[in-house]
């Protein structure tokens, strides 16, 4: 694997517990870098060093390789290196497991940290891996969440949640998909093509009726499923989402929903058109079925499915077809994503 670039991260002076067994290198004149059978080693006295060493990056390497110079500039000219316990040869240009922990190494052997572009991928973010910093220095992220800034070169410096799969790459939607839905630890999460976990009320356009999802910040950005109450800034309201997390349109348990949101008129009855038929809905959002209801100077009669059969207003019969239906209320969205039409 060829490492093409790496993110800017402050060098850590202490490795994680996995790196606790390290050697302190004395500043002796006879110690230093050498070549042993064509491979880079570090000599301490008359022997090749083994295991983890925290060393100064040679100036000659920096002069010959821009990425090494960049790394040195970001890490105060120092880096962790790993040398084979058997031969003392330096590990380089590799992703490998050491003592049960996976690490990545630059082509000149420096332990990688931060974002690293390891391969070409679609979307581009699927080609990036992330190696820990601080107490987790150099540990490759896999099967876990990270709250990170985007890799270098992105337009935003804000942090987002990323989830890294078993191979160590972040989950991300294909550009024409718009969103990627994945179940993680039994809960549904949505990701965009930048590998960001989505948050809040999201509208997805393309391929038919818009789909609405609520990724609850109070629930770790998991998609809401079933009946939940959501405050969109205009007060709390009830919503209904199916097993995939998509907002329901239609009747559920006698209540009327549209794009997930409960439909009702506060303190009054509402007329909502469903599948070309006008239905009467009470102030709680319940469809009025098989009843005669008096509301002020109006008397309604409904069928068993809630369709308005007749209306008498001020003692006069009114043609049901002439009744104006109330506008369905859509959720208030925080983000809209478009999918390519197919």
mmCIF file of C-alpha atoms in Angstrom, residues 6-196:
data_model
loop_
_atom_site.group_PDB
_atom_site.id
_atom_site.type_symbol
_atom_site.label_atom_id
_atom_site.label_comp_id
_atom_site.label_asym_id
_atom_site.label_seq_id
_atom_site.Cartn_x
_atom_site.Cartn_y
_atom_site.Cartn_z
ATOM 1 C CA UNK A 6 -1.471 12.423 5.814
ATOM 2 C CA UNK A 7 -3.368 14.927 7.943
ATOM 3 C CA UNK A 8 -1.796 17.553 10.152
ATOM 4 C CA UNK A 9 -1.814 16.437 13.796
ATOM 5 C CA UNK A 10 0.304 17.410 16.816
ATOM 6 C CA UNK A 11 2.889 14.761 17.645
ATOM 7 C CA UNK A 12 2.168 12.839 20.843
ATOM 8 C CA UNK A 13 5.048 12.272 23.236
ATOM 9 C CA UNK A 14 3.394 9.351 24.993
ATOM 10 C CA UNK A 15 2.088 6.270 23.195
ATOM 11 C CA UNK A 16 -0.962 4.364 24.359
ATOM 12 C CA UNK A 17 -0.682 1.454 26.751
ATOM 13 C CA UNK A 18 0.032 -0.788 23.769
ATOM 14 C CA UNK A 19 3.289 1.098 23.276
ATOM 15 C CA UNK A 20 4.301 1.193 26.920
ATOM 16 C CA UNK A 21 7.297 -1.110 26.476
ATOM 17 C CA UNK A 22 9.632 1.316 24.692
ATOM 18 C CA UNK A 23 13.337 1.991 24.850
ATOM 19 C CA UNK A 24 14.925 5.294 25.771
ATOM 20 C CA UNK A 25 17.705 6.035 23.311
ATOM 21 C CA UNK A 26 20.843 7.489 24.855
ATOM 22 C CA UNK A 27 22.509 10.287 22.949
ATOM 23 C CA UNK A 28 25.716 8.382 22.248
ATOM 24 C CA UNK A 29 27.887 9.188 19.266
ATOM 25 C CA UNK A 30 28.035 5.579 18.079
ATOM 26 C CA UNK A 31 24.235 5.268 18.012
ATOM 27 C CA UNK A 32 22.325 6.089 14.852
ATOM 28 C CA UNK A 33 20.686 5.043 11.605
ATOM 29 C CA UNK A 34 22.287 2.367 9.447
ATOM 30 C CA UNK A 35 21.537 -0.064 6.606
ATOM 31 C CA UNK A 36 21.526 -3.776 7.369
ATOM 32 C CA UNK A 37 21.121 -6.121 4.380
ATOM 33 C CA UNK A 38 19.365 -3.399 2.428
ATOM 34 C CA UNK A 39 16.946 -2.481 5.245
ATOM 35 C CA UNK A 40 16.879 0.503 7.560
ATOM 36 C CA UNK A 41 17.893 -0.172 11.180
ATOM 37 C CA UNK A 42 18.872 1.901 14.194
ATOM 38 C CA UNK A 43 22.090 0.947 15.920
ATOM 39 C CA UNK A 44 22.550 1.217 19.680
ATOM 40 C CA UNK A 45 26.102 0.336 20.438
ATOM 41 C CA UNK A 46 26.964 -2.754 18.425
ATOM 42 C CA UNK A 47 23.381 -4.081 18.104
ATOM 43 C CA UNK A 48 20.268 -3.280 16.132
ATOM 44 C CA UNK A 49 17.555 -1.664 18.275
ATOM 45 C CA UNK A 50 14.205 -3.473 18.483
ATOM 46 C CA UNK A 51 10.653 -2.493 19.374
ATOM 47 C CA UNK A 52 9.427 1.102 19.656
ATOM 48 C CA UNK A 53 11.808 4.069 19.543
ATOM 49 C CA UNK A 54 11.039 7.789 19.606
ATOM 50 C CA UNK A 55 13.649 9.363 17.322
ATOM 51 C CA UNK A 56 14.557 12.493 15.454
ATOM 52 C CA UNK A 57 13.660 12.296 11.767
ATOM 53 C CA UNK A 58 16.894 12.569 9.730
ATOM 54 C CA UNK A 59 17.251 15.869 7.891
ATOM 55 C CA UNK A 60 18.371 14.047 4.738
ATOM 56 C CA UNK A 61 15.018 12.201 4.595
ATOM 57 C CA UNK A 62 13.163 15.495 4.872
ATOM 58 C CA UNK A 63 15.222 17.021 2.063
ATOM 59 C CA UNK A 64 14.531 14.065 -0.243
ATOM 60 C CA UNK A 65 10.816 13.601 0.449
ATOM 61 C CA UNK A 66 8.259 16.458 0.790
ATOM 62 C CA UNK A 67 5.790 14.300 2.744
ATOM 63 C CA UNK A 68 8.493 13.461 5.275
ATOM 64 C CA UNK A 69 9.346 17.151 5.592
ATOM 65 C CA UNK A 70 5.680 17.943 6.149
ATOM 66 C CA UNK A 71 5.401 15.225 8.788
ATOM 67 C CA UNK A 72 8.517 16.511 10.555
ATOM 68 C CA UNK A 73 7.121 20.043 10.554
ATOM 69 C CA UNK A 74 3.879 18.825 12.126
ATOM 70 C CA UNK A 75 5.595 16.642 14.739
ATOM 71 C CA UNK A 76 8.500 18.829 15.923
ATOM 72 C CA UNK A 77 10.945 16.783 13.872
ATOM 73 C CA UNK A 78 10.296 13.633 15.922
ATOM 74 C CA UNK A 79 8.466 10.356 15.307
ATOM 75 C CA UNK A 80 7.818 6.910 16.698
ATOM 76 C CA UNK A 81 9.424 4.072 14.749
ATOM 77 C CA UNK A 82 9.025 0.326 15.150
ATOM 78 C CA UNK A 83 11.844 -2.187 14.653
ATOM 79 C CA UNK A 84 11.375 -5.934 14.294
ATOM 80 C CA UNK A 85 12.069 -7.811 17.565
ATOM 81 C CA UNK A 86 13.810 -10.519 15.506
ATOM 82 C CA UNK A 87 15.949 -8.552 13.044
ATOM 83 C CA UNK A 88 15.772 -4.925 14.123
ATOM 84 C CA UNK A 89 14.597 -3.888 10.671
ATOM 85 C CA UNK A 90 12.375 -0.812 10.568
ATOM 86 C CA UNK A 91 8.697 -1.232 9.731
ATOM 87 C CA UNK A 92 7.662 1.078 6.889
ATOM 88 C CA UNK A 93 5.011 1.695 4.224
ATOM 89 C CA UNK A 94 2.631 -0.753 5.844
ATOM 90 C CA UNK A 95 -0.491 -1.262 7.918
ATOM 91 C CA UNK A 96 0.251 -3.998 10.397
ATOM 92 C CA UNK A 97 -0.795 -5.497 13.707
ATOM 93 C CA UNK A 98 1.601 -5.266 16.638
ATOM 94 C CA UNK A 99 0.689 -6.870 19.958
ATOM 95 C CA UNK A 100 -2.944 -7.067 18.852
ATOM 96 C CA UNK A 101 -3.191 -3.399 17.803
ATOM 97 C CA UNK A 102 -3.199 -2.133 14.197
ATOM 98 C CA UNK A 103 -0.843 0.701 13.221
ATOM 99 C CA UNK A 104 0.151 2.417 9.993
ATOM 100 C CA UNK A 105 3.635 3.512 8.931
ATOM 101 C CA UNK A 106 4.835 6.087 6.417
ATOM 102 C CA UNK A 107 7.164 5.006 3.609
ATOM 103 C CA UNK A 108 10.049 6.387 5.700
ATOM 104 C CA UNK A 109 8.853 4.525 8.781
ATOM 105 C CA UNK A 110 7.205 7.279 10.852
ATOM 106 C CA UNK A 111 4.144 6.162 12.819
ATOM 107 C CA UNK A 112 1.099 7.689 11.142
ATOM 108 C CA UNK A 113 -1.374 9.875 13.012
ATOM 109 C CA UNK A 114 -4.557 11.678 11.989
ATOM 110 C CA UNK A 115 -6.245 11.366 8.598
ATOM 111 C CA UNK A 116 -4.356 9.421 5.932
ATOM 112 C CA UNK A 117 -5.471 8.987 2.325
ATOM 113 C CA UNK A 118 -4.655 5.359 1.594
ATOM 114 C CA UNK A 119 -6.471 4.654 -1.661
ATOM 115 C CA UNK A 120 -8.588 6.142 -4.431
ATOM 116 C CA UNK A 121 -12.276 5.607 -3.719
ATOM 117 C CA UNK A 122 -15.792 6.774 -4.569
ATOM 118 C CA UNK A 123 -16.770 8.728 -2.659
ATOM 119 C CA UNK A 124 -13.322 10.110 -1.900
ATOM 120 C CA UNK A 125 -13.788 9.881 1.882
ATOM 121 C CA UNK A 126 -13.968 6.074 1.626
ATOM 122 C CA UNK A 127 -10.277 6.144 0.787
ATOM 123 C CA UNK A 128 -9.239 7.778 4.072
ATOM 124 C CA UNK A 129 -8.222 6.058 7.290
ATOM 125 C CA UNK A 130 -7.764 7.688 10.676
ATOM 126 C CA UNK A 131 -4.936 6.969 13.103
ATOM 127 C CA UNK A 132 -5.277 8.084 16.698
ATOM 128 C CA UNK A 133 -3.481 10.863 18.527
ATOM 129 C CA UNK A 134 -2.732 11.550 22.190
ATOM 130 C CA UNK A 135 -3.167 8.444 24.337
ATOM 131 C CA UNK A 136 -4.178 6.513 21.200
ATOM 132 C CA UNK A 137 -1.272 7.653 19.047
ATOM 133 C CA UNK A 138 -0.982 5.701 15.815
ATOM 134 C CA UNK A 139 -3.815 3.256 16.515
ATOM 135 C CA UNK A 140 -5.892 2.648 13.378
ATOM 136 C CA UNK A 141 -9.576 3.419 13.923
ATOM 137 C CA UNK A 142 -11.967 0.564 13.114
ATOM 138 C CA UNK A 143 -15.464 -0.438 14.239
ATOM 139 C CA UNK A 144 -15.909 2.765 16.191
ATOM 140 C CA UNK A 145 -17.159 6.355 16.158
ATOM 141 C CA UNK A 146 -14.892 9.392 15.976
ATOM 142 C CA UNK A 147 -15.805 13.077 16.364
ATOM 143 C CA UNK A 148 -13.385 14.753 13.953
ATOM 144 C CA UNK A 149 -12.712 17.629 11.640
ATOM 145 C CA UNK A 150 -12.709 16.736 7.956
ATOM 146 C CA UNK A 151 -9.445 15.720 6.267
ATOM 147 C CA UNK A 152 -7.169 18.438 4.909
ATOM 148 C CA UNK A 153 -8.436 20.374 1.935
ATOM 149 C CA UNK A 154 -12.121 20.245 2.886
ATOM 150 C CA UNK A 155 -14.080 23.477 2.960
ATOM 151 C CA UNK A 156 -15.320 23.140 6.553
ATOM 152 C CA UNK A 157 -13.343 23.129 9.777
ATOM 153 C CA UNK A 158 -16.314 21.961 11.817
ATOM 154 C CA UNK A 159 -16.322 18.605 13.582
ATOM 155 C CA UNK A 160 -18.647 15.773 12.594
ATOM 156 C CA UNK A 161 -19.291 12.215 13.690
ATOM 157 C CA UNK A 162 -17.732 9.483 11.546
ATOM 158 C CA UNK A 163 -18.108 5.721 11.838
ATOM 159 C CA UNK A 164 -15.220 3.534 10.680
ATOM 160 C CA UNK A 165 -15.955 0.022 9.428
ATOM 161 C CA UNK A 166 -13.982 -3.157 10.126
ATOM 162 C CA UNK A 167 -11.497 -2.284 7.364
ATOM 163 C CA UNK A 168 -10.846 1.123 8.931
ATOM 164 C CA UNK A 169 -12.626 3.345 6.396
ATOM 165 C CA UNK A 170 -15.521 5.731 7.185
ATOM 166 C CA UNK A 171 -19.038 4.855 6.051
ATOM 167 C CA UNK A 172 -20.212 7.183 3.283
ATOM 168 C CA UNK A 173 -22.980 7.340 0.679
ATOM 169 C CA UNK A 174 -22.304 7.140 -3.031
ATOM 170 C CA UNK A 175 -22.810 10.577 -4.609
ATOM 171 C CA UNK A 176 -25.948 9.506 -6.502
ATOM 172 C CA UNK A 177 -27.418 7.835 -3.392
ATOM 173 C CA UNK A 178 -27.366 10.953 -1.254
ATOM 174 C CA UNK A 179 -27.597 8.957 1.962
ATOM 175 C CA UNK A 180 -26.307 5.639 3.260
ATOM 176 C CA UNK A 181 -28.352 3.819 5.897
ATOM 177 C CA UNK A 182 -26.561 1.401 8.212
ATOM 178 C CA UNK A 183 -27.572 -0.471 11.348
ATOM 179 C CA UNK A 184 -24.869 -0.224 14.021
ATOM 180 C CA UNK A 185 -25.341 -1.941 17.370
ATOM 181 C CA UNK A 186 -29.032 -2.403 16.591
ATOM 182 C CA UNK A 187 -29.757 1.228 15.698
ATOM 183 C CA UNK A 188 -30.115 2.964 12.326
ATOM 184 C CA UNK A 189 -27.768 5.775 11.265
ATOM 185 C CA UNK A 190 -27.584 7.815 8.059
ATOM 186 C CA UNK A 191 -24.404 9.080 6.409
ATOM 187 C CA UNK A 192 -23.845 11.522 3.550
ATOM 188 C CA UNK A 193 -21.212 11.308 0.809
ATOM 189 C CA UNK A 194 -18.734 13.203 3.021
ATOM 190 C CA UNK A 195 -19.051 10.376 5.593
ATOM 191 C CA UNK A 196 -20.772 12.665 8.102
#
